[in-house]
mmCIF file of C-alpha atoms in Angstrom:
data_model
loop_
_atom_site.group_PDB
_atom_site.id
_atom_site.type_symbol
_atom_site.label_atom_id
_atom_site.label_comp_id
_atom_site.label_asym_id
_atom_site.label_seq_id
_atom_site.Cartn_x
_atom_site.Cartn_y
_atom_site.Cartn_z
ATOM 1 C CA UNK F 1 -14.774 17.472 -0.584
ATOM 2 C CA UNK F 2 -16.017 18.702 3.090
ATOM 3 C CA UNK F 3 -19.205 20.156 2.849
ATOM 4 C CA UNK F 4 -21.158 22.486 5.344
ATOM 5 C CA UNK F 5 -23.108 19.670 5.884
ATOM 6 C CA UNK F 6 -20.455 17.534 6.889
ATOM 7 C CA UNK F 7 -19.343 19.993 9.435
ATOM 8 C CA UNK F 8 -22.620 20.153 10.974
ATOM 9 C CA UNK F 9 -23.423 16.600 11.437
ATOM 10 C CA UNK F 10 -19.805 15.749 13.461
ATOM 11 C CA UNK F 11 -19.869 14.248 16.204
ATOM 12 C CA UNK F 12 -18.638 17.125 18.700
ATOM 13 C CA UNK F 13 -17.688 16.573 22.973
ATOM 14 C CA UNK F 14 -17.467 19.135 25.729
ATOM 15 C CA UNK F 15 -16.575 18.308 28.754
ATOM 16 C CA UNK F 16 -16.001 21.178 32.480
ATOM 17 C CA UNK F 17 -16.589 20.391 35.251
ATOM 18 C CA UNK F 18 -19.365 23.907 35.657
ATOM 19 C CA UNK F 19 -22.678 23.054 34.391
ATOM 20 C CA UNK F 20 -24.184 26.395 33.163
ATOM 21 C CA UNK F 21 -20.341 26.579 30.763
ATOM 22 C CA UNK F 22 -21.915 23.401 29.265
ATOM 23 C CA UNK F 23 -25.150 23.802 28.333
ATOM 24 C CA UNK F 24 -23.966 27.501 27.301
ATOM 25 C CA UNK F 25 -22.000 25.594 24.575
ATOM 26 C CA UNK F 26 -24.385 23.239 23.821
ATOM 27 C CA UNK F 27 -27.127 25.901 23.242
ATOM 28 C CA UNK F 28 -24.690 27.778 20.554
ATOM 29 C CA UNK F 29 -23.634 24.647 18.360
ATOM 30 C CA UNK F 30 -27.176 24.178 18.474
ATOM 31 C CA UNK F 31 -28.336 27.616 17.486
ATOM 32 C CA UNK F 32 -25.201 26.856 14.859
ATOM 33 C CA UNK F 33 -27.321 23.693 13.495
ATOM 34 C CA UNK F 34 -24.608 21.057 15.073
ATOM 35 C CA UNK F 35 -26.627 18.239 15.329
ATOM 36 C CA UNK F 36 -24.341 15.319 18.214
ATOM 37 C CA UNK F 37 -23.137 17.485 20.442
ATOM 38 C CA UNK F 38 -22.618 15.412 23.906
ATOM 39 C CA UNK F 39 -21.831 16.504 27.302
ATOM 40 C CA UNK F 40 -19.830 15.289 30.209
ATOM 41 C CA UNK F 41 -19.482 16.767 33.694
ATOM 42 C CA UNK F 42 -16.519 14.406 34.572
ATOM 43 C CA UNK F 43 -13.458 14.252 33.700
ATOM 44 C CA UNK F 44 -12.854 10.559 34.023
ATOM 45 C CA UNK F 45 -15.591 9.523 31.875
ATOM 46 C CA UNK F 46 -13.968 11.051 28.439
ATOM 47 C CA UNK F 47 -11.585 8.783 28.054
ATOM 48 C CA UNK F 48 -14.728 5.831 28.147
ATOM 49 C CA UNK F 49 -17.035 8.089 25.405
ATOM 50 C CA UNK F 50 -14.266 8.887 23.051
ATOM 51 C CA UNK F 51 -13.203 4.873 22.316
ATOM 52 C CA UNK F 52 -16.919 4.490 21.835
ATOM 53 C CA UNK F 53 -17.792 7.686 20.037
ATOM 54 C CA UNK F 54 -14.655 8.294 18.107
ATOM 55 C CA UNK F 55 -15.813 12.161 18.131
ATOM 56 C CA UNK F 56 -14.982 14.335 16.055
ATOM 57 C CA UNK F 57 -13.916 16.954 18.338
ATOM 58 C CA UNK F 58 -12.902 17.750 21.490
ATOM 59 C CA UNK F 59 -13.670 20.906 23.936
ATOM 60 C CA UNK F 60 -11.806 21.072 27.100
ATOM 61 C CA UNK F 61 -11.616 22.788 29.668
ATOM 62 C CA UNK F 62 -8.357 22.400 31.875
ATOM 63 C CA UNK F 63 -9.038 23.265 34.868
ATOM 64 C CA UNK F 64 -11.067 20.789 36.107
ATOM 65 C CA UNK F 65 -10.592 18.546 39.879
ATOM 66 C CA UNK F 66 -9.879 15.239 40.081
ATOM 67 C CA UNK F 67 -8.316 14.768 37.046
ATOM 68 C CA UNK F 68 -8.094 18.725 34.544
ATOM 69 C CA UNK F 69 -7.167 18.421 30.688
ATOM 70 C CA UNK F 70 -3.865 18.115 30.883
ATOM 71 C CA UNK F 71 -4.090 14.325 32.837
ATOM 72 C CA UNK F 72 -7.323 14.079 29.336
ATOM 73 C CA UNK F 73 -5.050 14.423 26.884
ATOM 74 C CA UNK F 74 -2.987 11.791 28.122
ATOM 75 C CA UNK F 75 -4.993 9.715 28.684
ATOM 76 C CA UNK F 76 -6.814 9.901 24.815
ATOM 77 C CA UNK F 77 -2.914 9.246 23.442
ATOM 78 C CA UNK F 78 -3.325 5.845 24.787
ATOM 79 C CA UNK F 79 -6.569 5.205 22.505
ATOM 80 C CA UNK F 80 -6.689 7.508 20.092
ATOM 81 C CA UNK F 81 -6.119 6.121 16.636
ATOM 82 C CA UNK F 82 -4.409 8.563 14.641
ATOM 83 C CA UNK F 83 -1.388 10.871 15.434
ATOM 84 C CA UNK F 84 -4.640 14.153 14.707
ATOM 85 C CA UNK F 85 -5.790 14.609 18.268
ATOM 86 C CA UNK F 86 -9.262 16.716 18.724
ATOM 87 C CA UNK F 87 -8.766 18.129 21.099
ATOM 88 C CA UNK F 88 -9.718 21.994 21.460
ATOM 89 C CA UNK F 89 -8.374 23.583 25.046
ATOM 90 C CA UNK F 90 -11.019 26.075 26.871
ATOM 91 C CA UNK F 91 -8.790 28.290 29.393
ATOM 92 C CA UNK F 92 -8.339 31.561 30.499
ATOM 93 C CA UNK F 93 -5.123 31.038 31.465
ATOM 94 C CA UNK F 94 -2.898 32.907 28.689
ATOM 95 C CA UNK F 95 0.571 30.458 30.677
ATOM 96 C CA UNK F 96 -1.467 27.742 29.489
ATOM 97 C CA UNK F 97 -1.840 27.844 25.816
ATOM 98 C CA UNK F 98 1.457 27.179 25.045
ATOM 99 C CA UNK F 99 1.186 24.511 27.243
ATOM 100 C CA UNK F 100 -1.207 22.850 25.952
ATOM 101 C CA UNK F 101 -0.787 23.037 22.380
ATOM 102 C CA UNK F 102 2.651 21.646 23.515
ATOM 103 C CA UNK F 103 0.428 18.470 25.134
ATOM 104 C CA UNK F 104 -1.265 18.126 22.189
ATOM 105 C CA UNK F 105 -4.292 20.085 21.895
ATOM 106 C CA UNK F 106 -5.195 21.705 18.583
ATOM 107 C CA UNK F 107 -6.843 24.901 18.877
ATOM 108 C CA UNK F 108 -7.823 27.030 22.157
ATOM 109 C CA UNK F 109 -10.820 28.492 22.841
ATOM 110 C CA UNK F 110 -10.152 31.878 25.422
ATOM 111 C CA UNK F 111 -12.641 32.243 28.171
ATOM 112 C CA UNK F 112 -14.194 34.137 29.236
ATOM 113 C CA UNK F 113 -15.882 32.553 25.626
ATOM 114 C CA UNK F 114 -16.329 35.393 22.261
ATOM 115 C CA UNK F 115 -18.705 33.442 20.125
ATOM 116 C CA UNK F 116 -17.702 35.121 17.219
ATOM 117 C CA UNK F 117 -14.242 32.665 18.344
ATOM 118 C CA UNK F 118 -15.794 30.055 18.902
ATOM 119 C CA UNK F 119 -17.626 29.633 16.178
ATOM 120 C CA UNK F 120 -15.003 30.063 13.695
ATOM 121 C CA UNK F 121 -12.744 28.220 15.456
ATOM 122 C CA UNK F 122 -14.491 24.943 16.236
ATOM 123 C CA UNK F 123 -15.520 24.960 12.422
ATOM 124 C CA UNK F 124 -12.399 25.180 11.140
ATOM 125 C CA UNK F 125 -10.884 22.130 13.030
ATOM 126 C CA UNK F 126 -13.946 20.176 12.338
ATOM 127 C CA UNK F 127 -13.631 20.516 8.155
ATOM 128 C CA UNK F 128 -8.982 19.989 9.386
ATOM 129 C CA UNK F 129 -10.325 17.212 10.868
ATOM 130 C CA UNK F 130 -12.932 15.117 8.667
ATOM 131 C CA UNK F 131 -10.230 16.044 5.978
ATOM 132 C CA UNK F 132 -7.607 14.124 8.024
ATOM 133 C CA UNK F 133 -10.064 11.989 8.393
ATOM 134 C CA UNK F 134 -10.727 11.845 4.565
ATOM 135 C CA UNK F 135 -6.984 10.994 4.137
ATOM 136 C CA UNK F 136 -6.733 8.723 6.170
ATOM 137 C CA UNK F 137 -9.678 7.091 4.771
ATOM 138 C CA UNK F 138 -8.616 7.448 1.023
ATOM 139 C CA UNK F 139 -4.797 5.773 1.675
ATOM 140 C CA UNK F 140 -6.571 2.166 3.479
ATOM 141 C CA UNK F 141 -8.544 1.923 0.586
ATOM 142 C CA UNK F 142 -5.284 3.079 -2.676
ATOM 143 C CA UNK F 143 -3.425 0.461 -0.206
ATOM 144 C CA UNK F 144 -6.263 -1.984 -0.290
ATOM 145 C CA UNK F 145 -6.890 -1.137 -3.835
ATOM 146 C CA UNK F 146 -2.862 -2.331 -4.232
ATOM 147 C CA UNK F 147 -3.262 -5.031 -2.552
ATOM 148 C CA UNK F 148 -6.224 -6.325 -4.692
ATOM 149 C CA UNK F 149 -4.066 -5.803 -7.622
ATOM 150 C CA UNK F 150 -1.240 -7.523 -6.490
ATOM 151 C CA UNK F 151 -3.408 -10.489 -5.872
ATOM 152 C CA UNK F 152 -5.211 -10.335 -9.150
ATOM 153 C CA UNK F 153 -1.722 -10.279 -11.020
ATOM 154 C CA UNK F 154 -0.041 -13.268 -8.232
ATOM 155 C CA UNK F 155 -3.141 -14.887 -10.031
ATOM 156 C CA UNK F 156 -2.755 -13.552 -13.494
ATOM 157 C CA UNK F 157 0.756 -14.692 -13.545
ATOM 158 C CA UNK F 158 -0.281 -18.709 -12.300
ATOM 159 C CA UNK F 159 -2.509 -19.126 -14.728
ATOM 160 C CA UNK F 160 -0.546 -17.756 -17.301
ATOM 161 C CA UNK F 161 2.630 -19.912 -16.767
ATOM 162 C CA UNK F 162 -0.447 -22.826 -15.857
ATOM 163 C CA UNK F 163 -1.436 -21.979 -19.789
ATOM 164 C CA UNK F 164 3.039 -22.558 -21.440
ATOM 165 C CA UNK F 165 3.586 -25.078 -19.352
ATOM 166 C CA UNK F 166 -0.022 -26.681 -22.118
ATOM 167 C CA UNK F 167 1.930 -25.160 -24.455
ATOM 168 C CA UNK F 168 5.360 -25.789 -24.444
ATOM 169 C CA UNK F 169 7.638 -28.294 -23.146
ATOM 170 C CA UNK F 170 9.489 -25.909 -21.527
ATOM 171 C CA UNK F 171 9.661 -22.519 -19.896
ATOM 172 C CA UNK F 172 12.585 -20.378 -18.775
ATOM 173 C CA UNK F 173 14.245 -17.403 -17.803
ATOM 174 C CA UNK F 174 17.800 -15.676 -17.799
ATOM 175 C CA UNK F 175 18.676 -12.727 -16.724
ATOM 176 C CA UNK F 176 20.883 -10.400 -17.917
ATOM 177 C CA UNK F 177 23.921 -12.026 -18.301
ATOM 178 C CA UNK F 178 22.653 -14.674 -19.789
ATOM 179 C CA UNK F 179 22.421 -17.646 -16.980
ATOM 180 C CA UNK F 180 19.231 -19.144 -16.806
ATOM 181 C CA UNK F 181 17.575 -18.597 -13.362
ATOM 182 C CA UNK F 182 13.950 -20.073 -13.893
ATOM 183 C CA UNK F 183 13.048 -23.545 -15.841
ATOM 184 C CA UNK F 184 10.026 -24.852 -15.988
ATOM 185 C CA UNK F 185 9.701 -28.796 -17.926
ATOM 186 C CA UNK F 186 12.565 -31.349 -19.100
ATOM 187 C CA UNK F 187 15.309 -28.767 -20.338
ATOM 188 C CA UNK F 188 18.464 -30.262 -18.772
ATOM 189 C CA UNK F 189 17.379 -33.709 -20.551
ATOM 190 C CA UNK F 190 15.827 -32.004 -23.765
ATOM 191 C CA UNK F 191 18.853 -29.823 -24.371
ATOM 192 C CA UNK F 192 21.534 -30.682 -21.667
ATOM 193 C CA UNK F 193 21.040 -26.727 -19.970
ATOM 194 C CA UNK F 194 22.682 -25.553 -16.623
ATOM 195 C CA UNK F 195 20.454 -23.795 -14.437
ATOM 196 C CA UNK F 196 22.282 -21.708 -11.909
ATOM 197 C CA UNK F 197 21.825 -23.211 -8.130
ATOM 198 C CA UNK F 198 19.255 -25.452 -9.564
ATOM 199 C CA UNK F 199 21.767 -28.234 -11.477
ATOM 200 C CA UNK F 200 24.856 -28.658 -10.866
ATOM 201 C CA UNK F 201 26.740 -29.815 -13.460
ATOM 202 C CA UNK F 202 30.036 -29.139 -15.436
ATOM 203 C CA UNK F 203 29.009 -26.237 -17.958
ATOM 204 C CA UNK F 204 30.023 -27.172 -21.234
ATOM 205 C CA UNK F 205 27.243 -29.365 -21.261
ATOM 206 C CA UNK F 206 25.784 -26.628 -22.548
ATOM 207 C CA UNK F 207 27.758 -27.237 -25.612
ATOM 208 C CA UNK F 208 28.070 -30.095 -26.884
ATOM 209 C CA UNK F 209 25.817 -31.072 -30.805
ATOM 210 C CA UNK F 210 23.817 -27.918 -31.165
ATOM 211 C CA UNK F 211 24.428 -25.790 -35.494
ATOM 212 C CA UNK F 212 27.455 -23.525 -34.587
ATOM 213 C CA UNK F 213 25.690 -20.997 -37.406
ATOM 214 C CA UNK F 214 21.844 -21.562 -35.723
ATOM 215 C CA UNK F 215 23.156 -20.698 -31.978
ATOM 216 C CA UNK F 216 25.359 -17.896 -33.780
ATOM 217 C CA UNK F 217 22.893 -16.329 -35.405
ATOM 218 C CA UNK F 218 19.998 -16.410 -32.013
ATOM 219 C CA UNK F 219 22.647 -14.982 -29.730
ATOM 220 C CA UNK F 220 22.992 -12.244 -32.381
ATOM 221 C CA UNK F 221 18.509 -11.640 -31.264
ATOM 222 C CA UNK F 222 19.097 -11.837 -27.898
ATOM 223 C CA UNK F 223 23.132 -9.178 -27.813
ATOM 224 C CA UNK F 224 20.088 -7.433 -29.388
ATOM 225 C CA UNK F 225 17.799 -7.094 -26.889
ATOM 226 C CA UNK F 226 14.652 -8.257 -29.715
ATOM 227 C CA UNK F 227 11.834 -10.548 -29.407
ATOM 228 C CA UNK F 228 12.288 -14.160 -31.276
ATOM 229 C CA UNK F 229 9.406 -16.108 -31.716
ATOM 230 C CA UNK F 230 9.976 -20.075 -33.239
ATOM 231 C CA UNK F 231 13.362 -19.765 -33.858
ATOM 232 C CA UNK F 232 14.971 -22.837 -35.139
ATOM 233 C CA UNK F 233 17.653 -24.303 -33.513
ATOM 234 C CA UNK F 234 18.825 -28.635 -34.097
ATOM 235 C CA UNK F 235 21.098 -30.080 -32.382
ATOM 236 C CA UNK F 236 22.608 -33.639 -32.671
ATOM 237 C CA UNK F 237 23.597 -36.104 -30.557
ATOM 238 C CA UNK F 238 26.531 -38.882 -30.188
ATOM 239 C CA UNK F 239 24.310 -41.971 -31.125
ATOM 240 C CA UNK F 240 23.249 -38.967 -34.274
ATOM 241 C CA UNK F 241 20.405 -38.679 -33.950
ATOM 242 C CA UNK F 242 19.554 -34.942 -35.318
ATOM 243 C CA UNK F 243 17.099 -33.557 -32.522
ATOM 244 C CA UNK F 244 15.002 -29.412 -33.372
ATOM 245 C CA UNK F 245 13.794 -26.910 -31.349
ATOM 246 C CA UNK F 246 11.776 -24.108 -32.098
ATOM 247 C CA UNK F 247 12.419 -21.555 -29.073
ATOM 248 C CA UNK F 248 10.258 -18.456 -28.938
ATOM 249 C CA UNK F 249 11.343 -15.411 -26.422
ATOM 250 C CA UNK F 250 10.775 -11.801 -25.368
ATOM 251 C CA UNK F 251 13.484 -9.504 -22.972
ATOM 252 C CA UNK F 252 12.826 -8.154 -19.879
ATOM 253 C CA UNK F 253 12.489 -4.785 -18.484
ATOM 254 C CA UNK F 254 13.230 -2.954 -15.203
ATOM 255 C CA UNK F 255 10.754 -0.070 -14.965
ATOM 256 C CA UNK F 256 13.519 2.492 -14.771
ATOM 257 C CA UNK F 257 14.282 0.113 -19.064
ATOM 258 C CA UNK F 258 17.007 -1.879 -17.493
ATOM 259 C CA UNK F 259 17.600 -4.682 -19.360
ATOM 260 C CA UNK F 260 17.541 -7.675 -16.440
ATOM 261 C CA UNK F 261 17.257 -10.499 -18.445
ATOM 262 C CA UNK F 262 15.189 -12.810 -21.243
ATOM 263 C CA UNK F 263 11.920 -15.196 -20.538
ATOM 264 C CA UNK F 264 10.779 -17.857 -23.185
ATOM 265 C CA UNK F 265 9.571 -21.577 -24.588
ATOM 266 C CA UNK F 266 10.419 -24.055 -25.989
ATOM 267 C CA UNK F 267 9.157 -26.828 -27.905
ATOM 268 C CA UNK F 268 10.273 -29.875 -29.756
ATOM 269 C CA UNK F 269 9.927 -30.723 -33.271
ATOM 270 C CA UNK F 270 9.227 -34.141 -33.767
ATOM 271 C CA UNK F 271 9.938 -36.017 -37.239
ATOM 272 C CA UNK F 272 8.747 -38.202 -38.739
ATOM 273 C CA UNK F 273 11.210 -40.388 -37.224
ATOM 274 C CA UNK F 274 10.066 -40.017 -33.615
#
Protein backbone atom coordinates (compact mmCIF):
# COMPACT_ATOMS: atom_id res chain seq x y z
CA UNK A 1 0.00 0.00 0.00
CA UNK A 2 1.29 3.46 -0.92
CA UNK A 3 1.03 6.04 1.89
CA UNK A 4 1.12 9.84 1.82
CA UNK A 5 4.56 9.63 3.39
CA UNK A 6 5.76 7.49 0.46
CA UNK A 7 4.43 10.01 -2.05
CA UNK A 8 5.85 13.07 -0.29
CA UNK A 9 9.23 11.32 0.01
CA UNK A 10 9.43 10.47 -3.70
CA UNK A 11 12.36 11.76 -5.77
CA UNK A 12 11.23 14.52 -8.17
CA UNK A 13 13.27 16.36 -10.82
CA UNK A 14 12.13 19.64 -12.41
CA UNK A 15 13.53 20.39 -15.89
CA UNK A 16 12.88 23.87 -17.31
CA UNK A 17 15.17 26.46 -18.90
CA UNK A 18 13.19 29.31 -17.25
CA UNK A 19 14.42 29.89 -13.70
CA UNK A 20 11.17 31.58 -12.65
CA UNK A 21 9.20 28.46 -13.60
CA UNK A 22 11.62 26.25 -11.69
CA UNK A 23 11.39 28.36 -8.54
CA UNK A 24 7.61 28.44 -8.69
CA UNK A 25 7.37 24.63 -8.98
CA UNK A 26 9.95 24.11 -6.24
CA UNK A 27 8.02 26.37 -3.88
CA UNK A 28 4.72 24.74 -4.78
CA UNK A 29 6.04 21.24 -4.10
CA UNK A 30 7.86 22.29 -0.94
CA UNK A 31 4.71 23.90 0.46
CA UNK A 32 2.83 20.67 -0.29
CA UNK A 33 5.35 18.68 1.77
CA UNK A 34 7.54 17.08 -0.91
CA UNK A 35 11.00 16.63 0.57
CA UNK A 36 13.20 15.36 -2.29
CA UNK A 37 12.81 17.87 -5.10
CA UNK A 38 15.74 18.88 -7.30
CA UNK A 39 15.91 20.94 -10.49
CA UNK A 40 18.05 21.72 -13.50
CA UNK A 41 17.93 24.43 -16.13
CA UNK A 42 19.93 22.28 -18.56
CA UNK A 43 18.09 19.53 -20.41
CA UNK A 44 21.39 17.92 -21.45
CA UNK A 45 22.00 17.04 -17.76
CA UNK A 46 18.80 15.04 -17.33
CA UNK A 47 20.16 11.73 -18.57
CA UNK A 48 23.11 11.72 -16.16
CA UNK A 49 20.97 12.92 -13.26
CA UNK A 50 18.34 10.23 -13.80
CA UNK A 51 20.98 7.55 -14.17
CA UNK A 52 22.43 8.63 -10.81
CA UNK A 53 19.25 9.26 -8.81
CA UNK A 54 16.57 7.13 -10.55
CA UNK A 55 13.79 9.70 -10.12
CA UNK A 56 10.24 8.68 -9.36
CA UNK A 57 8.95 11.63 -11.40
CA UNK A 58 10.41 14.11 -13.91
CA UNK A 59 8.52 17.35 -14.60
CA UNK A 60 9.74 18.20 -18.09
CA UNK A 61 9.25 21.39 -20.08
CA UNK A 62 8.90 20.66 -23.79
CA UNK A 63 10.14 23.92 -25.32
CA UNK A 64 13.81 24.41 -24.42
CA UNK A 65 16.74 25.59 -26.54
CA UNK A 66 19.44 23.16 -27.63
CA UNK A 67 17.61 20.01 -26.51
CA UNK A 68 13.82 20.03 -26.29
CA UNK A 69 11.65 17.81 -24.13
CA UNK A 70 11.01 15.28 -26.89
CA UNK A 71 14.74 14.70 -27.31
CA UNK A 72 15.12 14.33 -23.54
CA UNK A 73 12.44 11.61 -23.48
CA UNK A 74 14.13 9.71 -26.30
CA UNK A 75 17.40 9.83 -24.38
CA UNK A 76 15.71 8.65 -21.17
CA UNK A 77 14.33 5.58 -22.95
CA UNK A 78 17.88 4.34 -23.48
CA UNK A 79 18.55 4.02 -19.73
CA UNK A 80 15.11 3.51 -18.16
CA UNK A 81 15.11 0.09 -16.50
CA UNK A 82 11.41 -0.51 -16.97
CA UNK A 83 8.90 0.55 -19.65
CA UNK A 84 7.18 3.05 -17.37
CA UNK A 85 8.85 6.39 -18.24
CA UNK A 86 8.12 8.64 -15.21
CA UNK A 87 7.57 11.92 -17.09
CA UNK A 88 4.92 14.65 -16.87
CA UNK A 89 5.41 17.26 -19.60
CA UNK A 90 4.76 20.97 -19.13
CA UNK A 91 3.45 22.70 -22.23
CA UNK A 92 1.44 25.67 -23.43
CA UNK A 93 0.93 24.09 -26.87
CA UNK A 94 -2.27 21.98 -27.13
CA UNK A 95 -0.87 20.24 -30.21
CA UNK A 96 2.13 18.98 -28.24
CA UNK A 97 0.09 17.01 -25.71
CA UNK A 98 -0.78 14.04 -27.90
CA UNK A 99 2.70 14.01 -29.42
CA UNK A 100 4.23 13.95 -25.93
CA UNK A 101 2.03 11.05 -24.82
CA UNK A 102 2.97 9.13 -27.97
CA UNK A 103 6.63 9.83 -27.19
CA UNK A 104 6.34 8.14 -23.81
CA UNK A 105 5.16 10.80 -21.37
CA UNK A 106 2.60 9.53 -18.88
CA UNK A 107 0.72 12.80 -18.35
CA UNK A 108 0.84 16.53 -19.07
CA UNK A 109 0.25 19.82 -17.24
CA UNK A 110 -0.91 22.83 -19.21
CA UNK A 111 0.69 26.25 -19.00
CA UNK A 112 -0.07 28.65 -17.46
CA UNK A 113 -0.04 26.39 -14.39
CA UNK A 114 -3.18 25.80 -12.39
CA UNK A 115 -2.18 24.92 -8.80
CA UNK A 116 -5.00 22.43 -8.26
CA UNK A 117 -4.18 20.66 -11.52
CA UNK A 118 -0.47 20.55 -10.67
CA UNK A 119 -1.07 19.05 -7.21
CA UNK A 120 -3.57 16.49 -8.49
CA UNK A 121 -1.60 15.28 -11.50
CA UNK A 122 1.71 15.05 -9.62
CA UNK A 123 0.18 13.13 -6.71
CA UNK A 124 -1.71 10.74 -9.00
CA UNK A 125 1.37 10.16 -11.12
CA UNK A 126 3.57 9.43 -8.12
CA UNK A 127 1.04 7.03 -6.64
CA UNK A 128 0.91 5.03 -9.88
CA UNK A 129 4.69 5.14 -10.25
CA UNK A 130 5.31 3.89 -6.71
CA UNK A 131 2.71 1.16 -7.13
CA UNK A 132 4.48 0.11 -10.31
CA UNK A 133 7.81 -0.02 -8.46
CA UNK A 134 6.19 -1.97 -5.63
CA UNK A 135 4.79 -4.51 -8.07
CA UNK A 136 8.17 -4.90 -9.79
CA UNK A 137 9.85 -5.44 -6.42
CA UNK A 138 7.22 -8.01 -5.44
CA UNK A 139 7.72 -9.88 -8.71
CA UNK A 140 11.49 -9.89 -8.20
CA UNK A 141 11.08 -11.19 -4.65
CA UNK A 142 8.65 -13.84 -5.87
CA UNK A 143 11.09 -14.94 -8.57
CA UNK A 144 13.92 -15.10 -6.01
CA UNK A 145 11.72 -17.17 -3.69
CA UNK A 146 10.87 -19.59 -6.50
CA UNK A 147 14.57 -20.00 -7.35
CA UNK A 148 15.38 -20.54 -3.68
CA UNK A 149 12.65 -23.16 -3.26
CA UNK A 150 13.74 -24.90 -6.46
CA UNK A 151 17.28 -25.13 -5.15
CA UNK A 152 15.99 -26.47 -1.83
CA UNK A 153 14.01 -29.14 -3.66
CA UNK A 154 17.07 -30.15 -5.66
CA UNK A 155 19.14 -30.44 -2.48
CA UNK A 156 16.35 -32.40 -0.81
CA UNK A 157 16.07 -34.73 -3.79
CA UNK A 158 19.83 -35.30 -3.80
CA UNK A 159 19.74 -36.05 -0.07
CA UNK A 160 16.82 -38.41 -0.56
CA UNK A 161 18.60 -40.27 -3.33
CA UNK A 162 21.73 -40.55 -1.21
CA UNK A 163 19.79 -41.97 1.74
CA UNK A 164 17.91 -44.30 -0.59
CA UNK A 165 21.15 -45.70 -1.93
CA UNK A 166 22.36 -46.35 1.60
CA UNK A 167 19.11 -48.02 2.68
CA UNK A 168 18.47 -50.12 -0.43
CA UNK A 169 20.34 -52.15 -3.03
CA UNK A 170 18.79 -50.20 -5.88
CA UNK A 171 16.51 -47.28 -6.72
CA UNK A 172 14.34 -47.36 -9.84
CA UNK A 173 11.89 -45.32 -11.87
CA UNK A 174 9.49 -46.38 -14.61
CA UNK A 175 7.47 -44.39 -17.14
CA UNK A 176 3.73 -44.78 -17.72
CA UNK A 177 4.31 -47.68 -20.10
CA UNK A 178 6.29 -49.64 -17.50
CA UNK A 179 9.71 -49.15 -19.11
CA UNK A 180 12.56 -48.54 -16.68
CA UNK A 181 13.91 -45.04 -17.22
CA UNK A 182 16.28 -44.62 -14.28
CA UNK A 183 18.07 -46.96 -11.89
CA UNK A 184 20.71 -46.62 -9.20
CA UNK A 185 22.52 -49.77 -8.15
CA UNK A 186 23.42 -53.13 -9.74
CA UNK A 187 19.97 -53.72 -11.16
CA UNK A 188 21.05 -55.53 -14.30
CA UNK A 189 23.35 -57.89 -12.41
CA UNK A 190 20.81 -58.65 -9.67
CA UNK A 191 17.55 -58.66 -11.57
CA UNK A 192 18.39 -58.89 -15.24
CA UNK A 193 16.34 -55.73 -15.82
CA UNK A 194 16.91 -53.76 -19.00
CA UNK A 195 16.91 -49.98 -18.65
CA UNK A 196 15.82 -48.43 -21.96
CA UNK A 197 18.38 -46.11 -23.57
CA UNK A 198 20.96 -47.16 -20.97
CA UNK A 199 21.49 -50.86 -21.59
CA UNK A 200 21.41 -52.61 -24.94
CA UNK A 201 20.09 -56.02 -23.98
CA UNK A 202 17.34 -58.31 -25.28
CA UNK A 203 13.91 -57.62 -23.78
CA UNK A 204 13.29 -61.29 -22.94
CA UNK A 205 16.10 -61.21 -20.32
CA UNK A 206 13.58 -59.50 -18.02
CA UNK A 207 11.36 -62.59 -17.86
CA UNK A 208 13.75 -65.48 -17.16
CA UNK A 209 13.49 -67.24 -13.77
CA UNK A 210 10.90 -65.07 -12.02
CA UNK A 211 8.08 -66.60 -9.98
CA UNK A 212 5.17 -65.91 -12.31
CA UNK A 213 2.45 -65.80 -9.62
CA UNK A 214 4.43 -63.21 -7.65
CA UNK A 215 5.08 -61.15 -10.76
CA UNK A 216 1.42 -61.30 -11.74
CA UNK A 217 0.36 -60.07 -8.29
CA UNK A 218 2.84 -57.18 -8.48
CA UNK A 219 1.78 -56.22 -12.00
CA UNK A 220 -1.85 -56.23 -10.84
CA UNK A 221 -1.01 -53.66 -8.15
CA UNK A 222 0.90 -51.54 -10.63
CA UNK A 223 -1.99 -51.67 -13.12
CA UNK A 224 -4.29 -50.44 -10.32
CA UNK A 225 -1.82 -47.58 -9.59
CA UNK A 226 -1.43 -48.80 -6.00
CA UNK A 227 1.64 -48.31 -3.80
CA UNK A 228 3.34 -51.42 -2.46
CA UNK A 229 5.70 -51.97 0.47
CA UNK A 230 8.24 -54.80 0.87
CA UNK A 231 6.59 -56.85 -1.84
CA UNK A 232 8.23 -60.30 -2.05
CA UNK A 233 9.71 -61.48 -5.35
CA UNK A 234 11.81 -64.55 -5.99
CA UNK A 235 13.91 -65.77 -8.89
CA UNK A 236 15.40 -69.12 -9.85
CA UNK A 237 18.89 -68.84 -11.36
CA UNK A 238 20.19 -71.14 -14.10
CA UNK A 239 22.40 -72.98 -11.56
CA UNK A 240 19.40 -73.71 -9.36
CA UNK A 241 20.08 -70.99 -6.79
CA UNK A 242 16.94 -69.26 -5.51
CA UNK A 243 17.24 -65.53 -4.86
CA UNK A 244 14.69 -63.45 -2.99
CA UNK A 245 13.99 -59.72 -3.12
CA UNK A 246 11.78 -57.11 -1.45
CA UNK A 247 10.59 -54.17 -3.51
CA UNK A 248 8.64 -51.05 -2.56
CA UNK A 249 7.16 -48.50 -4.93
CA UNK A 250 4.68 -45.71 -5.35
CA UNK A 251 2.88 -44.27 -8.38
CA UNK A 252 3.86 -40.83 -9.70
CA UNK A 253 1.32 -38.29 -10.94
CA UNK A 254 1.84 -34.89 -12.56
CA UNK A 255 0.07 -31.64 -11.64
CA UNK A 256 -3.01 -32.64 -13.61
CA UNK A 257 -3.19 -35.97 -11.74
CA UNK A 258 -2.14 -37.89 -14.84
CA UNK A 259 -0.23 -41.08 -14.09
CA UNK A 260 3.35 -40.81 -15.36
CA UNK A 261 5.05 -43.85 -13.82
CA UNK A 262 6.42 -45.44 -10.67
CA UNK A 263 9.45 -45.00 -8.45
CA UNK A 264 10.76 -47.25 -5.74
CA UNK A 265 13.54 -49.15 -4.01
CA UNK A 266 14.53 -52.77 -3.64
CA UNK A 267 16.82 -55.02 -1.61
CA UNK A 268 18.01 -58.58 -1.96
CA UNK A 269 17.04 -60.75 0.99
CA UNK A 270 20.05 -62.81 2.03
CA UNK A 271 19.31 -66.35 3.16
CA UNK A 272 21.33 -68.43 5.60
CA UNK A 273 23.18 -69.97 2.72
CA UNK A 274 24.68 -66.62 1.66
